[in-house]
Each structure stands twice: as structure tokens, then as C-alpha cells.
Short mmCIF file of N, CA, C and O in Angstrom, two decimals:
data_model
loop_
_atom_site.label_atom_id
_atom_site.label_comp_id
_atom_site.label_asym_id
_atom_site.label_seq_id
_atom_site.Cartn_x
_atom_site.Cartn_y
_atom_site.Cartn_z
N MET A 1 27.43 35.02 -3.63
CA MET A 1 28.39 34.23 -3.36
C MET A 1 28.09 33.32 -1.83
O MET A 1 28.23 32.06 -1.98
N LYS A 2 27.43 34.43 -1.01
CA LYS A 2 26.96 33.96 0.31
C LYS A 2 25.55 32.66 -0.04
O LYS A 2 25.83 31.99 0.61
N LYS A 3 24.96 33.18 -0.83
CA LYS A 3 24.41 31.83 -1.76
C LYS A 3 24.27 31.03 -2.25
O LYS A 3 23.83 29.68 -1.80
N LEU A 4 25.40 30.87 -3.16
CA LEU A 4 25.65 29.38 -3.06
C LEU A 4 26.51 28.91 -2.40
O LEU A 4 26.30 27.38 -2.09
N ILE A 5 27.16 28.97 -1.20
CA ILE A 5 28.21 28.30 0.18
C ILE A 5 26.57 28.44 0.80
O ILE A 5 26.76 26.59 1.06
N ALA A 6 25.44 28.77 0.46
CA ALA A 6 24.23 28.73 1.36
C ALA A 6 23.93 27.03 0.36
O ALA A 6 23.58 26.06 0.93
N VAL A 7 23.34 27.22 -0.19
CA VAL A 7 23.26 25.96 -1.47
C VAL A 7 23.74 24.87 -1.68
O VAL A 7 22.90 23.72 -1.18
N ILE A 8 25.55 25.04 -1.30
CA ILE A 8 26.36 23.76 -1.77
C ILE A 8 25.85 22.98 0.01
O ILE A 8 25.82 21.75 0.18
N ALA A 9 26.07 24.22 1.31
CA ALA A 9 25.70 23.47 2.30
C ALA A 9 24.40 23.15 2.73
O ALA A 9 24.74 21.48 2.74
N LEU A 10 23.50 22.96 2.30
CA LEU A 10 22.06 22.75 1.78
C LEU A 10 22.47 21.12 1.84
O LEU A 10 21.83 20.12 1.68
N PHE A 11 22.90 21.20 -0.27
CA PHE A 11 22.71 20.12 -1.00
C PHE A 11 23.72 19.00 -0.44
O PHE A 11 23.33 17.77 0.33
N PHE A 12 24.83 19.14 0.81
CA PHE A 12 25.69 18.49 1.99
C PHE A 12 24.67 17.68 2.31
O PHE A 12 25.05 16.56 3.18
N ALA A 13 24.13 18.53 3.60
CA ALA A 13 23.58 17.95 4.75
C ALA A 13 22.25 16.92 4.11
O ALA A 13 21.43 16.27 4.79
N PHE A 14 21.58 17.15 2.75
CA PHE A 14 20.24 16.50 2.66
C PHE A 14 20.92 15.37 1.83
O PHE A 14 20.82 14.17 2.73
N THR A 15 21.99 15.71 1.52
CA THR A 15 23.09 14.13 0.95
C THR A 15 23.41 13.14 2.35
O THR A 15 22.78 11.50 2.06
N ILE A 16 23.82 13.78 3.14
CA ILE A 16 24.20 13.03 4.55
C ILE A 16 23.10 12.54 5.14
O ILE A 16 23.57 11.26 5.61
N GLY A 17 22.57 13.29 5.21
CA GLY A 17 21.37 12.80 6.07
C GLY A 17 20.45 11.45 4.92
O GLY A 17 20.18 10.72 5.40
N ALA A 18 20.18 11.53 3.70
CA ALA A 18 19.96 10.23 2.72
C ALA A 18 21.30 9.15 3.54
O ALA A 18 20.33 8.21 3.11
N PHE A 19 22.34 9.32 2.75
CA PHE A 19 23.16 8.43 3.70
C PHE A 19 23.02 7.97 4.85
O PHE A 19 23.17 6.60 4.65
N ALA A 20 23.17 8.45 4.91
CA ALA A 20 22.77 7.86 6.77
C ALA A 20 21.25 7.23 6.94
O ALA A 20 21.65 5.96 7.88
N GLN A 21 20.30 7.49 6.49
CA GLN A 21 18.95 6.68 7.10
C GLN A 21 19.04 5.74 5.91
O GLN A 21 18.67 3.98 6.59
N GLU A 22 20.21 5.18 4.85
CA GLU A 22 20.22 3.80 4.08
C GLU A 22 20.89 3.43 5.13
O GLU A 22 21.07 2.27 4.96
N SER A 23 22.09 4.07 5.30
CA SER A 23 22.53 3.55 6.42
C SER A 23 21.89 2.61 7.62
O SER A 23 22.49 1.32 7.31
N ASN A 24 21.49 3.56 8.02
CA ASN A 24 20.67 2.69 8.77
C ASN A 24 20.00 1.66 8.44
O ASN A 24 19.75 0.52 9.53
N ALA A 25 19.15 2.03 7.52
CA ALA A 25 18.15 0.92 6.89
C ALA A 25 18.74 -0.66 6.98
O ALA A 25 18.33 -1.53 7.10
N GLU A 26 20.11 -0.54 5.91
CA GLU A 26 20.90 -1.66 5.99
C GLU A 26 21.42 -2.03 7.75
O GLU A 26 21.90 -3.43 7.26
N THR A 27 22.04 -1.20 8.25
CA THR A 27 22.56 -2.54 9.74
C THR A 27 21.15 -2.90 9.70
O THR A 27 21.06 -3.95 11.10
N LEU A 28 19.95 -2.47 10.20
CA LEU A 28 19.00 -2.94 10.94
C LEU A 28 18.48 -3.93 9.69
O LEU A 28 17.66 -4.87 10.57
N ALA A 29 18.57 -4.18 8.68
CA ALA A 29 17.80 -5.91 7.28
C ALA A 29 18.95 -6.36 8.25
O ALA A 29 18.57 -7.69 8.66
N LYS A 30 20.60 -6.25 8.66
CA LYS A 30 21.39 -7.18 8.47
C LYS A 30 20.53 -7.96 9.83
O LYS A 30 21.23 -8.93 10.37
N LYS A 31 20.40 -7.31 10.73
CA LYS A 31 20.37 -7.54 12.60
C LYS A 31 19.05 -7.88 11.98
O LYS A 31 18.83 -9.32 12.53
N ASP A 32 17.82 -8.02 11.27
CA ASP A 32 16.57 -8.75 10.90
C ASP A 32 16.95 -9.74 10.73
O ASP A 32 16.72 -11.05 10.86
N ALA A 33 17.66 -10.01 9.32
CA ALA A 33 17.73 -11.31 9.16
C ALA A 33 18.43 -12.09 9.61
O ALA A 33 18.15 -13.36 9.84
N THR A 34 19.81 -11.70 10.03
CA THR A 34 20.83 -12.44 10.73
C THR A 34 20.05 -13.29 11.99
O THR A 34 20.11 -14.50 12.02
N GLU A 35 18.81 -12.37 12.82
CA GLU A 35 17.95 -13.38 14.32
C GLU A 35 17.51 -14.24 13.02
O GLU A 35 17.23 -15.68 13.27
N LEU A 36 16.21 -14.06 12.32
CA LEU A 36 15.77 -14.44 11.57
C LEU A 36 16.50 -16.54 10.41
O LEU A 36 15.98 -17.22 10.67
N THR A 37 17.65 -15.85 9.71
CA THR A 37 18.57 -16.69 9.48
C THR A 37 18.71 -17.78 10.02
O THR A 37 19.08 -19.22 10.05
N SER A 38 19.15 -17.32 11.76
CA SER A 38 19.58 -18.42 12.64
C SER A 38 18.39 -19.64 13.36
O SER A 38 18.73 -20.52 13.71
N VAL A 39 17.37 -18.64 13.43
CA VAL A 39 16.24 -19.82 14.09
C VAL A 39 15.89 -20.08 13.16
O VAL A 39 15.46 -21.43 13.34
N LEU A 40 16.22 -20.45 12.29
CA LEU A 40 15.51 -21.13 10.72
C LEU A 40 16.29 -22.33 10.30
O LEU A 40 16.09 -22.88 9.52
N LYS A 41 17.60 -21.48 10.72
CA LYS A 41 18.33 -21.90 9.87
C LYS A 41 18.27 -22.11 8.42
O LYS A 41 18.91 -22.61 7.35
N LEU A 42 18.68 -20.76 7.50
CA LEU A 42 18.08 -20.55 6.67
C LEU A 42 19.87 -20.61 6.06
O LEU A 42 20.64 -20.56 6.62
N ASN A 43 19.63 -20.91 4.80
CA ASN A 43 20.82 -20.90 3.71
C ASN A 43 21.14 -19.94 3.01
O ASN A 43 20.22 -19.04 3.13
N ASN A 44 22.89 -19.45 2.13
CA ASN A 44 22.45 -17.90 2.08
C ASN A 44 22.03 -17.13 0.71
O ASN A 44 21.99 -16.26 1.61
N GLU A 45 21.14 -18.30 -0.24
CA GLU A 45 20.46 -17.70 -1.22
C GLU A 45 19.45 -17.15 0.02
O GLU A 45 18.97 -16.47 -0.32
N VAL A 46 18.84 -17.92 0.50
CA VAL A 46 17.76 -17.48 1.48
C VAL A 46 17.79 -16.36 2.27
O VAL A 46 16.48 -15.32 2.50
N SER A 47 18.77 -16.79 3.08
CA SER A 47 19.22 -15.70 3.83
C SER A 47 19.44 -14.35 3.17
O SER A 47 18.88 -12.96 3.39
N ASP A 48 20.04 -13.89 2.50
CA ASP A 48 20.04 -12.94 1.33
C ASP A 48 18.69 -12.13 0.48
O ASP A 48 18.37 -10.79 0.71
N ARG A 49 18.52 -13.57 0.26
CA ARG A 49 16.26 -12.87 0.13
C ARG A 49 15.82 -11.98 1.20
O ARG A 49 15.39 -11.04 0.98
N VAL A 50 16.00 -12.38 2.11
CA VAL A 50 14.93 -12.35 3.35
C VAL A 50 15.69 -10.61 3.53
O VAL A 50 15.31 -9.87 4.06
N TYR A 51 17.67 -10.95 3.65
CA TYR A 51 18.37 -9.38 3.29
C TYR A 51 17.58 -8.52 2.62
O TYR A 51 16.51 -7.33 3.91
N GLN A 52 17.63 -8.53 1.84
CA GLN A 52 16.22 -7.70 0.70
C GLN A 52 14.68 -7.17 1.29
O GLN A 52 14.96 -5.68 0.97
N ILE A 53 14.19 -8.24 1.67
CA ILE A 53 13.17 -8.11 2.25
C ILE A 53 13.17 -6.80 3.44
O ILE A 53 12.24 -6.01 3.58
N PHE A 54 14.03 -7.09 4.43
CA PHE A 54 14.09 -6.08 5.92
C PHE A 54 14.28 -5.08 4.77
O PHE A 54 14.42 -4.15 5.76
N ILE A 55 15.53 -4.95 3.82
CA ILE A 55 15.83 -3.27 3.53
C ILE A 55 15.03 -3.20 3.13
O ILE A 55 14.77 -1.65 3.82
N THR A 56 13.84 -3.44 2.29
CA THR A 56 12.99 -2.57 1.60
C THR A 56 12.30 -2.43 2.98
O THR A 56 11.24 -1.41 2.81
N LYS A 57 11.51 -3.60 4.22
CA LYS A 57 11.16 -3.09 5.09
C LYS A 57 11.45 -1.42 6.23
O LYS A 57 10.41 -0.91 6.12
N HIS A 58 12.35 -2.05 6.39
CA HIS A 58 13.27 -0.49 7.29
C HIS A 58 13.16 1.00 6.16
O HIS A 58 12.88 2.25 6.42
N LYS A 59 13.01 0.51 4.95
CA LYS A 59 13.36 1.89 3.64
C LYS A 59 11.58 2.61 4.09
O LYS A 59 12.21 3.90 3.80
N THR A 60 11.12 1.64 4.20
CA THR A 60 9.68 2.16 3.84
C THR A 60 9.09 2.22 5.41
O THR A 60 8.07 3.77 5.22
N LEU A 61 9.21 1.53 5.33
CA LEU A 61 9.20 2.54 7.43
C LEU A 61 10.18 4.05 7.87
O LEU A 61 9.38 5.01 8.62
N ALA A 62 11.30 4.13 7.49
CA ALA A 62 11.62 5.78 7.41
C ALA A 62 10.57 6.84 7.01
O ALA A 62 11.48 7.79 7.55
N LEU A 63 10.00 6.65 6.15
CA LEU A 63 9.06 7.47 5.41
C LEU A 63 8.20 7.97 6.15
O LEU A 63 7.23 8.10 5.56
N ASN A 64 7.46 6.88 7.47
CA ASN A 64 6.48 6.99 8.00
C ASN A 64 5.15 6.72 7.47
O ASN A 64 4.38 7.72 7.14
N PRO A 65 4.72 5.82 6.97
CA PRO A 65 4.04 5.47 6.13
C PRO A 65 3.09 5.58 7.30
O PRO A 65 2.70 5.27 8.72
N SER A 66 1.53 5.55 7.04
CA SER A 66 0.48 5.40 7.59
C SER A 66 0.32 3.72 8.43
O SER A 66 0.28 2.74 7.96
N GLU A 67 -0.68 4.26 9.35
CA GLU A 67 -0.76 2.35 9.90
C GLU A 67 -1.30 1.81 8.73
O GLU A 67 -0.97 0.26 9.10
N ASP A 68 -2.00 2.12 8.20
CA ASP A 68 -2.66 0.64 7.26
C ASP A 68 -1.99 0.71 6.02
O ASP A 68 -1.80 -0.41 5.50
N ASP A 69 -1.29 1.65 4.91
CA ASP A 69 -0.21 0.90 4.34
C ASP A 69 1.15 0.24 5.55
O ASP A 69 1.75 -0.43 4.91
N LYS A 70 1.66 0.23 6.96
CA LYS A 70 2.23 -0.17 7.39
C LYS A 70 1.80 -1.66 7.63
O LYS A 70 2.23 -2.83 6.83
N LYS A 71 0.33 -1.88 7.63
CA LYS A 71 -0.62 -3.33 7.65
C LYS A 71 -0.24 -4.23 6.48
O LYS A 71 0.03 -4.77 6.39
N VAL A 72 -0.04 -3.29 5.73
CA VAL A 72 0.07 -4.14 3.61
C VAL A 72 1.67 -4.57 3.61
O VAL A 72 1.76 -5.11 3.47
N LEU A 73 2.50 -3.45 4.12
CA LEU A 73 3.52 -3.79 4.39
C LEU A 73 3.85 -5.19 4.37
O LEU A 73 5.11 -6.07 4.72
N PHE A 74 3.63 -5.03 6.80
CA PHE A 74 3.51 -5.88 7.18
C PHE A 74 3.09 -7.74 6.51
O PHE A 74 3.58 -8.97 6.53
N LYS A 75 1.45 -7.41 5.90
CA LYS A 75 1.61 -8.59 5.93
C LYS A 75 1.87 -9.26 4.44
O LYS A 75 2.31 -10.58 4.02
N ASN A 76 2.28 -7.95 3.49
CA ASN A 76 3.61 -9.29 2.08
C ASN A 76 4.60 -8.68 2.70
O ASN A 76 5.19 -10.32 2.39
N ILE A 77 5.08 -9.02 3.24
CA ILE A 77 6.80 -9.44 4.68
C ILE A 77 6.46 -11.01 4.41
O ILE A 77 7.12 -11.64 4.55
N ARG A 78 5.62 -11.14 5.85
CA ARG A 78 4.92 -12.44 6.40
C ARG A 78 4.67 -13.40 4.88
O ARG A 78 5.54 -14.07 4.77
N LYS A 79 4.49 -12.54 4.02
CA LYS A 79 3.94 -13.63 3.04
C LYS A 79 4.73 -13.94 1.86
O LYS A 79 5.68 -15.31 1.92
N GLU A 80 6.08 -13.15 1.96
CA GLU A 80 6.82 -13.15 0.91
C GLU A 80 8.14 -14.33 1.47
O GLU A 80 8.61 -15.18 1.37
N ILE A 81 8.07 -13.48 3.16
CA ILE A 81 9.11 -14.95 3.84
C ILE A 81 8.63 -16.29 3.55
O ILE A 81 9.16 -17.41 3.70
N LYS A 82 7.32 -16.26 4.45
CA LYS A 82 6.09 -18.04 3.85
C LYS A 82 6.74 -18.77 2.72
O LYS A 82 6.76 -20.15 3.02
N ASP A 83 6.77 -17.78 1.68
CA ASP A 83 7.17 -18.46 0.76
C ASP A 83 8.12 -19.11 0.31
O ASP A 83 8.10 -19.99 -0.20
N MET A 84 8.75 -18.55 0.75
CA MET A 84 10.11 -19.40 0.82
C MET A 84 10.49 -20.24 1.37
O MET A 84 11.90 -20.53 0.89
N LEU A 85 10.00 -20.18 2.31
CA LEU A 85 10.50 -21.64 2.75
C LEU A 85 10.22 -22.69 2.91
O LEU A 85 9.36 -23.05 2.34
N THR A 86 11.24 -23.92 3.15
CA THR A 86 10.80 -25.53 2.82
C THR A 86 10.01 -25.68 4.36
O THR A 86 9.03 -25.00 5.84
N HIS A 87 9.15 -27.40 4.10
CA HIS A 87 8.19 -27.35 5.04
C HIS A 87 8.77 -27.01 6.60
O HIS A 87 8.37 -27.12 7.70
N GLU A 88 9.85 -28.09 6.75
CA GLU A 88 10.48 -27.68 8.09
C GLU A 88 11.30 -26.48 8.46
O GLU A 88 10.98 -26.36 10.02
N GLN A 89 10.83 -25.40 7.82
CA GLN A 89 11.44 -24.60 7.63
C GLN A 89 9.98 -23.46 8.62
O GLN A 89 10.28 -22.75 9.36
N LEU A 90 9.60 -24.19 7.80
CA LEU A 90 7.97 -23.17 8.12
C LEU A 90 7.26 -24.04 9.99
O LEU A 90 6.73 -23.22 10.44
N VAL A 91 7.60 -25.44 9.89
CA VAL A 91 7.03 -25.71 11.16
C VAL A 91 8.41 -24.83 12.44
O VAL A 91 8.16 -24.66 13.25
N LEU A 92 9.85 -24.40 12.60
CA LEU A 92 10.41 -24.04 13.04
C LEU A 92 9.80 -22.38 13.19
O LEU A 92 10.23 -21.65 14.63
N LEU A 93 9.12 -21.85 11.90
CA LEU A 93 8.33 -20.98 12.43
C LEU A 93 7.48 -20.58 13.29
O LEU A 93 7.55 -19.84 14.08
N GLU A 94 7.06 -21.78 12.78
CA GLU A 94 5.74 -22.05 14.47
C GLU A 94 6.77 -21.87 15.67
O GLU A 94 5.23 -21.33 16.76
N ASN A 95 7.07 -22.54 15.68
CA ASN A 95 7.54 -22.84 16.52
C ASN A 95 8.79 -21.39 17.21
O ASN A 95 8.61 -21.38 18.52
N ASN A 96 8.66 -20.52 16.10
CA ASN A 96 9.64 -19.39 17.01
C ASN A 96 8.31 -18.63 16.50
O ASN A 96 9.03 -17.36 15.93
N SER A 97 7.22 -18.39 16.51
CA SER A 97 6.46 -17.34 16.46
C SER A 97 6.79 -15.63 16.89
O SER A 97 6.09 -14.87 16.27
N LYS A 98 7.08 -15.64 18.22
CA LYS A 98 7.39 -14.37 18.23
C LYS A 98 8.41 -14.23 17.72
O LYS A 98 7.96 -12.94 17.95
N VAL A 99 9.27 -14.71 17.86
CA VAL A 99 10.40 -13.93 16.82
C VAL A 99 9.92 -13.27 15.54
O VAL A 99 10.37 -12.07 15.25
N PHE A 100 9.16 -14.19 14.74
CA PHE A 100 8.71 -13.93 13.08
C PHE A 100 8.09 -12.82 13.68
O PHE A 100 7.80 -11.87 12.63
N ASN A 101 7.32 -12.58 14.23
CA ASN A 101 6.47 -11.90 14.95
C ASN A 101 7.07 -10.50 15.35
O ASN A 101 6.69 -9.10 14.61
N ASN A 102 7.77 -10.52 15.98
CA ASN A 102 8.62 -9.52 15.98
C ASN A 102 9.15 -8.64 15.44
O ASN A 102 9.48 -6.98 15.01
N LEU A 103 9.37 -9.59 14.17
CA LEU A 103 10.79 -9.22 12.76
C LEU A 103 9.48 -8.61 11.95
O LEU A 103 10.13 -7.75 11.25
N THR A 104 8.56 -9.46 11.88
CA THR A 104 7.48 -8.66 10.45
C THR A 104 6.37 -7.75 11.36
O THR A 104 5.51 -7.69 10.02
N LEU A 105 6.34 -8.13 12.60
CA LEU A 105 5.01 -6.68 12.56
C LEU A 105 5.75 -6.29 13.72
O LEU A 105 4.53 -4.93 14.01
N LYS A 106 6.36 -5.01 13.45
CA LYS A 106 7.33 -4.22 13.85
C LYS A 106 8.81 -3.48 13.21
O LYS A 106 8.81 -3.63 12.75
#
């Protein structure tokens, strides 16, 4: 009986930890997407896509990837975001490169 209770307690501990990690990734992604949306004046559709990219970013970073894996991740994030922007938004991006770098290189 004690073993069963211990197994159940461990199960709930891991479940709660995984939920907290996912919730944290969503919170961080929302913050990043909101910041980029305001700087680049993104519409809702593009903003939602950026949010999904940042969720992937934060979930991946939570797994403690190697430096090489991080470089690949950041390169892909930057390319995905740039590919969905209009010319005007790309100009804004160049003018606000510090914000973009902070969001996509860390």
C-alpha cells in the first residue's frame, strides 16, 4: 500500500512539474509575441503565428539544448519570422533590431 501511494505521489509530482513548465513557456511566448507585435504592428494572424513560434522556442529552451542546437533554433526562428513579414515590417524590424535580437537570440 505504501508503494502504491509513493507511485501515485511521484506521478502527480511529475505531472504538476510538466504542466508548470508548459504554462511558463506559454507565458514567456505571450510576452515575446506581444512585444514583437507592438514594435512591428503585426495583424492578429501574423501575431498568432509569431506566438506559436515563441512557444516552440521556450519549450525547446526548457529542455536545455546544446549551444549548437540553440544556434540552429534561433536561426530557424529568425528565418520563420522574417519570411512572414511585409516589406514595411522588415524595415521596422531593421530599425528595431535590438528588440528582435533580444527575442530571437536568447
